PDB file of C-alpha atoms in Angstrom:
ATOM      1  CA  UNK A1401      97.517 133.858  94.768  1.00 90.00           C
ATOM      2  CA  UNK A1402      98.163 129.934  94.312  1.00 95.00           C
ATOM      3  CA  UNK A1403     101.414 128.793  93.406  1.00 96.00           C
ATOM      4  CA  UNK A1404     101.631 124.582  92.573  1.00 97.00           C
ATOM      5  CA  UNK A1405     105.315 123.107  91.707  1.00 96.00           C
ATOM      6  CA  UNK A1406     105.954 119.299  91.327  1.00 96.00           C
ATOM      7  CA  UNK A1407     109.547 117.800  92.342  1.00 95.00           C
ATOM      8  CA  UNK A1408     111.136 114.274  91.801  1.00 93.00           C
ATOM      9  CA  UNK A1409     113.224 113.131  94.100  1.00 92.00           C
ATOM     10  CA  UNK A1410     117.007 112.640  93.519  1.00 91.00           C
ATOM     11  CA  UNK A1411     117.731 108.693  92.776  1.00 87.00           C
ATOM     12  CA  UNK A1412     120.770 109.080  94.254  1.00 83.00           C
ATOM     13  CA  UNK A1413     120.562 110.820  97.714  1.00 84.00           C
ATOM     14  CA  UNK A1414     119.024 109.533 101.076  1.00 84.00           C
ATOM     15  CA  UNK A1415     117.002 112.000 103.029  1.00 82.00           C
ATOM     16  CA  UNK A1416     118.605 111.195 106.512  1.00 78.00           C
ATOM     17  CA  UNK A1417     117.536 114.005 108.217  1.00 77.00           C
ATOM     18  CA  UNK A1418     114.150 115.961 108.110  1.00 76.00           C
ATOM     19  CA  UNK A1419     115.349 118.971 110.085  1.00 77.00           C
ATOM     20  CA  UNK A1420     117.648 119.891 106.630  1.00 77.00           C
ATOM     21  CA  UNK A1421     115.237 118.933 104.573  1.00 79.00           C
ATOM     22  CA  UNK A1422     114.073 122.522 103.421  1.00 78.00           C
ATOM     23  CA  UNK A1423     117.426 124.533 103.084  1.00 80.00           C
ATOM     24  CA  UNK A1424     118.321 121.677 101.203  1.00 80.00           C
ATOM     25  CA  UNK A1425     115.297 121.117  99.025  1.00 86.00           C
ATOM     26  CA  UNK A1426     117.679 121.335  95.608  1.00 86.00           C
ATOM     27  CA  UNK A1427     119.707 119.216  97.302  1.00 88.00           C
ATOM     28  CA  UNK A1428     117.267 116.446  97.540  1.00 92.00           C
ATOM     29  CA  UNK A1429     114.576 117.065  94.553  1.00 94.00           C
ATOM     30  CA  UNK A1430     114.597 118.443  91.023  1.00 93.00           C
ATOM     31  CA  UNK A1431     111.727 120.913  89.979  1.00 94.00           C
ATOM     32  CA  UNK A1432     109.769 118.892  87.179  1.00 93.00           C
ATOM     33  CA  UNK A1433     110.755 122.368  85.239  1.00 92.00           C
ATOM     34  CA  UNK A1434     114.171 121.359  85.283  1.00 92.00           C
ATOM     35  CA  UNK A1435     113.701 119.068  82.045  1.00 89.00           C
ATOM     36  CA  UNK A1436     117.085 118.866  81.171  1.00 90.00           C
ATOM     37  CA  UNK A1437     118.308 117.547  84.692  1.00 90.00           C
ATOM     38  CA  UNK A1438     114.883 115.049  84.705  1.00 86.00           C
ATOM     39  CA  UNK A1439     116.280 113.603  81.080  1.00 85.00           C
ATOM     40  CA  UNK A1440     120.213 113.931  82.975  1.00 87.00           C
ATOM     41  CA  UNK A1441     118.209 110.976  86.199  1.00 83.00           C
ATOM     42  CA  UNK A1442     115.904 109.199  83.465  1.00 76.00           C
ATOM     43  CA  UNK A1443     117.603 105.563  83.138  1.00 78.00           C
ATOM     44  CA  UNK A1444     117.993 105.937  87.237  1.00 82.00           C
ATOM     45  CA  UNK A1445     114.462 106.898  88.130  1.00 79.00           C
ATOM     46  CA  UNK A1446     112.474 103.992  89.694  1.00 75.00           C
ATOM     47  CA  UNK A1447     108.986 104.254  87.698  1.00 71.00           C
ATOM     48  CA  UNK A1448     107.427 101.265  89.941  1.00 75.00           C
ATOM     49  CA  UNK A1449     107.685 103.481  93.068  1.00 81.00           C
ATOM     50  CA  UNK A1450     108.753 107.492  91.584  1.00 86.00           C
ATOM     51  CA  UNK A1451     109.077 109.402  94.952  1.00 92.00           C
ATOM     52  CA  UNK A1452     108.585 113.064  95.042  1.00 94.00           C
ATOM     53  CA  UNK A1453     106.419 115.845  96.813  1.00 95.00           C
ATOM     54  CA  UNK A1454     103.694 118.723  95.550  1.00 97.00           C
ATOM     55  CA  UNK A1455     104.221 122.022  96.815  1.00 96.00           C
ATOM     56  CA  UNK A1456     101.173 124.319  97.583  1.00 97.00           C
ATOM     57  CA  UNK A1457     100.873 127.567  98.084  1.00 97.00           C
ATOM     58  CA  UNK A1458      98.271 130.250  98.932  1.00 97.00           C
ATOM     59  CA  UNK A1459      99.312 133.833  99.335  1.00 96.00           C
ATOM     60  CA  UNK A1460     102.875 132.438 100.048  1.00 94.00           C
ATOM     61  CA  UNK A1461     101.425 129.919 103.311  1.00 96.00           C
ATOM     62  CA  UNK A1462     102.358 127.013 102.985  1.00 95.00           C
ATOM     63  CA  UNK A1463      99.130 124.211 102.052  1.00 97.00           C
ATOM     64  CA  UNK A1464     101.591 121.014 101.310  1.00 96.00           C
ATOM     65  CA  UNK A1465     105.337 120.881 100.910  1.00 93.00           C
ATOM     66  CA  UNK A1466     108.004 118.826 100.444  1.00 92.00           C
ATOM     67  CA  UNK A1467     107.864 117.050 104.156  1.00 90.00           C
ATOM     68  CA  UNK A1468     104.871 114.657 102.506  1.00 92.00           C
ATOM     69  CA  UNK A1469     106.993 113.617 100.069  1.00 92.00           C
ATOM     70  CA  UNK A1470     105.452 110.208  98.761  1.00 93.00           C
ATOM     71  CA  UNK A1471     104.939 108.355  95.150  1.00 92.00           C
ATOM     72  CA  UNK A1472     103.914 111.686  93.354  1.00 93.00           C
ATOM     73  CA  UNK A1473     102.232 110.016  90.535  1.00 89.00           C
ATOM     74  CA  UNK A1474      99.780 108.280  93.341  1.00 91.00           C
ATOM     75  CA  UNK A1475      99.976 111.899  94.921  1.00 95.00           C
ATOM     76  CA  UNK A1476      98.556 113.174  91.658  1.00 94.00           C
ATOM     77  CA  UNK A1477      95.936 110.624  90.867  1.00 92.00           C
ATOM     78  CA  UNK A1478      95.085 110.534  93.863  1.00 94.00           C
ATOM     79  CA  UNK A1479      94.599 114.913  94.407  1.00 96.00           C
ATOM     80  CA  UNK A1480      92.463 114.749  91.142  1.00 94.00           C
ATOM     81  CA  UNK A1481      90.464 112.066  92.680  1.00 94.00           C
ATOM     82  CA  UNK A1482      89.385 113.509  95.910  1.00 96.00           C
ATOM     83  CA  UNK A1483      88.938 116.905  93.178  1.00 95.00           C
ATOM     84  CA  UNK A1484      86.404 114.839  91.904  1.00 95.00           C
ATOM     85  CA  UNK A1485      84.735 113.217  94.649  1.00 96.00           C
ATOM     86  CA  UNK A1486      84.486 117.012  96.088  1.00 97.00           C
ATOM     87  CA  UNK A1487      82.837 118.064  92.544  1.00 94.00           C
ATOM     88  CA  UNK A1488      80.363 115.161  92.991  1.00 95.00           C
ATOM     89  CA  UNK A1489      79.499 114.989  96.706  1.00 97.00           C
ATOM     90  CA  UNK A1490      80.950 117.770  98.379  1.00 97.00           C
ATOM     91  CA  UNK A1491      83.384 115.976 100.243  1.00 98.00           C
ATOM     92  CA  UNK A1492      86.624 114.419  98.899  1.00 98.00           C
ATOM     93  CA  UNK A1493      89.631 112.725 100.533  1.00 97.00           C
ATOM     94  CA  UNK A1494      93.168 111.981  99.753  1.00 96.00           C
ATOM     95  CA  UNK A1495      95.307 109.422 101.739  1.00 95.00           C
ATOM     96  CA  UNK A1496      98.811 109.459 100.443  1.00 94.00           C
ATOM     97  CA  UNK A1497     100.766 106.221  98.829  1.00 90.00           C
ATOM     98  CA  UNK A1498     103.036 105.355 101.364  1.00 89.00           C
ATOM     99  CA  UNK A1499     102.590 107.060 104.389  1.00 89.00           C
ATOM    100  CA  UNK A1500     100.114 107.896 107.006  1.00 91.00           C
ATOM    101  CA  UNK A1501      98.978 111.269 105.903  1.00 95.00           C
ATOM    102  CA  UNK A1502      95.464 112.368 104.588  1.00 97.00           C
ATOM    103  CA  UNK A1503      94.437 115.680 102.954  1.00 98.00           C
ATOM    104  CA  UNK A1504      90.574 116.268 102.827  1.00 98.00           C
ATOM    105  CA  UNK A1505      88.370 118.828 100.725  1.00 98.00           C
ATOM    106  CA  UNK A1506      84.876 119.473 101.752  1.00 98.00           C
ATOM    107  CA  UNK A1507      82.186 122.249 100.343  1.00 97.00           C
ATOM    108  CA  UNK A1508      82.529 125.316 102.688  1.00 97.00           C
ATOM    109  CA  UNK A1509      80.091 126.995 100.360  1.00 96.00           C
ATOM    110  CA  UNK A1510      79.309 127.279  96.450  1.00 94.00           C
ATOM    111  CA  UNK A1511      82.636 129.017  95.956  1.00 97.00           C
ATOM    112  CA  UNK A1512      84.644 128.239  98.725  1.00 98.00           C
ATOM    113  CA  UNK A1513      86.280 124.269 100.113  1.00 98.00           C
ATOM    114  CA  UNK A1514      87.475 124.132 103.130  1.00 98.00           C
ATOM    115  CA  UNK A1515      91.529 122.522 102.769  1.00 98.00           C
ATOM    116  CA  UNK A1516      93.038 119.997 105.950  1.00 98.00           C
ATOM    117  CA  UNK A1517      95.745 118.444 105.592  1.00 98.00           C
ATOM    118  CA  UNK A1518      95.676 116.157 108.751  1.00 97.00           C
ATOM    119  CA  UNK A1519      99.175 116.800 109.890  1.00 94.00           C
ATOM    120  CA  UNK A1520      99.911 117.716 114.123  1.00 92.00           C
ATOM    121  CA  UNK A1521      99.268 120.707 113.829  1.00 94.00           C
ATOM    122  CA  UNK A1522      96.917 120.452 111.040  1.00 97.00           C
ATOM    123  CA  UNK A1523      97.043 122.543 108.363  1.00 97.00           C
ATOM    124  CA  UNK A1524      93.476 124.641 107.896  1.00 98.00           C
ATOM    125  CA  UNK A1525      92.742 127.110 104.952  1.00 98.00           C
ATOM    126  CA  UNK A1526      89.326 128.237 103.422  1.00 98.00           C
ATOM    127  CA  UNK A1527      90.443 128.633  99.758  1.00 98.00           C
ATOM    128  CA  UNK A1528      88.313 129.900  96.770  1.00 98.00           C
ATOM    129  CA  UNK A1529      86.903 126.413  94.796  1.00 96.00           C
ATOM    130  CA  UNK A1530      87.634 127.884  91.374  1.00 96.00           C
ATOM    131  CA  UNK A1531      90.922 128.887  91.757  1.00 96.00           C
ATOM    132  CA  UNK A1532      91.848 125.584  93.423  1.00 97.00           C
ATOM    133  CA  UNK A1533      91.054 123.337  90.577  1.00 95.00           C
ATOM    134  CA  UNK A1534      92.742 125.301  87.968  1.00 95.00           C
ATOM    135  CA  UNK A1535      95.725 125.890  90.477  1.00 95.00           C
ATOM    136  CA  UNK A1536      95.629 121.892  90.849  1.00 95.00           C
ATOM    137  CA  UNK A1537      94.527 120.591  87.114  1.00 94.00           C
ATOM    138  CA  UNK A1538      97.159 122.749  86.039  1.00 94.00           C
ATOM    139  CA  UNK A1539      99.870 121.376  88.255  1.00 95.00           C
ATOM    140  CA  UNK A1540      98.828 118.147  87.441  1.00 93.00           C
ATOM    141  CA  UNK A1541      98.920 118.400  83.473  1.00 92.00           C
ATOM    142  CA  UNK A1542     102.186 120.154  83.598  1.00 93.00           C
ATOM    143  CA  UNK A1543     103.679 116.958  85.955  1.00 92.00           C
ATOM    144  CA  UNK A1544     101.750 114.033  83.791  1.00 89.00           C
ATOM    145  CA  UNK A1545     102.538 116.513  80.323  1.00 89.00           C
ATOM    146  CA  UNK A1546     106.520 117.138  81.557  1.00 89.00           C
ATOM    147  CA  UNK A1547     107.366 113.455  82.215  1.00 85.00           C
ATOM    148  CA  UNK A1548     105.690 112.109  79.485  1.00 84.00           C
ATOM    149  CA  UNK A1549     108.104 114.535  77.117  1.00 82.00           C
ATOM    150  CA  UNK A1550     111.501 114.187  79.201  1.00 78.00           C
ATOM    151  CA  UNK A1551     110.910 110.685  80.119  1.00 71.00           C
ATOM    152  CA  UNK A1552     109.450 109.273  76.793  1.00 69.00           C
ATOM    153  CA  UNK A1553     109.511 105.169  76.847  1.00 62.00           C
ATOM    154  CA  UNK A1554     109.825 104.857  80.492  1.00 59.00           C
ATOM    155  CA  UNK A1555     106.780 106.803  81.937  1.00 58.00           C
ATOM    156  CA  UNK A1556     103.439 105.964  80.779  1.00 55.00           C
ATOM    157  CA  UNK A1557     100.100 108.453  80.890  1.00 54.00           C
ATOM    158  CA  UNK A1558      97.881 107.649  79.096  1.00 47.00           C
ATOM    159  CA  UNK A1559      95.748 106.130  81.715  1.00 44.00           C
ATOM    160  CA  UNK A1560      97.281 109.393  84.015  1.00 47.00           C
ATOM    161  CA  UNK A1561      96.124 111.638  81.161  1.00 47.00           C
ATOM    162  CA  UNK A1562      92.352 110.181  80.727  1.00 48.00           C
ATOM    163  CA  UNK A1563      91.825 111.382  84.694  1.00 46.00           C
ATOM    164  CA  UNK A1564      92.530 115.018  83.774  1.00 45.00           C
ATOM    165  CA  UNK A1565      90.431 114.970  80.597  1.00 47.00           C
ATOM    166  CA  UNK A1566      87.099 114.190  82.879  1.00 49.00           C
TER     167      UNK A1566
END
């Protein structure tokens, strides 16, 4: 139903062009599952300003790939905050780091939200509330969890941690 995967973004290589950026997604990020090529970048990972991008998926359509690429750890925070301004008011909104990009969340019903991600065209999807935060939480642990364990010194949670545990 959902799929969620995190990706840093290779130290080393420019993205120069956008057009190649998808058959050449390996090229340009490592999967946060890939702990033993995250430990290979540690010392050359930029902590002050880590770029990556959240992939979302519902029934295999697209929700947010790697084009909105940004600071992931603001991407994170930032998802679990608009999470949690949905939970409280019904409405929650995202703007990304570094770029000009907003994702919003508002109440369809009590067990639906309704997703936009305000690209041109925007992308639209009713999605089932319940499944979305666990789909979401659980990305996020397994991002704040997986760099915490590869990266151990030079990336700090436990602030990141302490918005997951509300």
């Amino acid at each position: 139903m959902f799929r969620v995967q995190t990706f840093i973004k290779r130290p080393d290589i420019l993205i120069t062009d956008l057009s190649s950026l998808y058959e050449k997604e390996s090229t340009y990020f490592i999967e946060i599952s890939n702990e033993a090529e995250l430990i290979r970048y540690g010392n050359q990972l930029d902590f002050t300003c880590l770029e990556g991008a959240i992939k979302l998926e519902y029934y295999g359509e697209p929700l947010l790939d790697a084009s909105a690429w940004d600071v992931i750890d603001g991407m994170w925070l930032y998802l679990l905050n608009a999470m949690e301004s949905l939970k409280e008011t019904g409405y929650g909104e995202m703007n990304f780091p570094d770029q000009a990009l907003a994702l919003t969340l508002k109440s369809a019903s009590e067990q639906f939200i309704l997703y936009t991600l305000h690209t041109s065209p925007p992308v639209k999807a009713v999605l089932p509330k319940q499944d979305f935060f666990m789909m979401v939480l659980g990305g996020a642990e397994q991002f704040f969890k997986t760099m915490e364990r590869c990266l151990k010194g030079t990336f700090s949670i436990s602030m990141k941690l302490n918005v997951l545990k509300r």
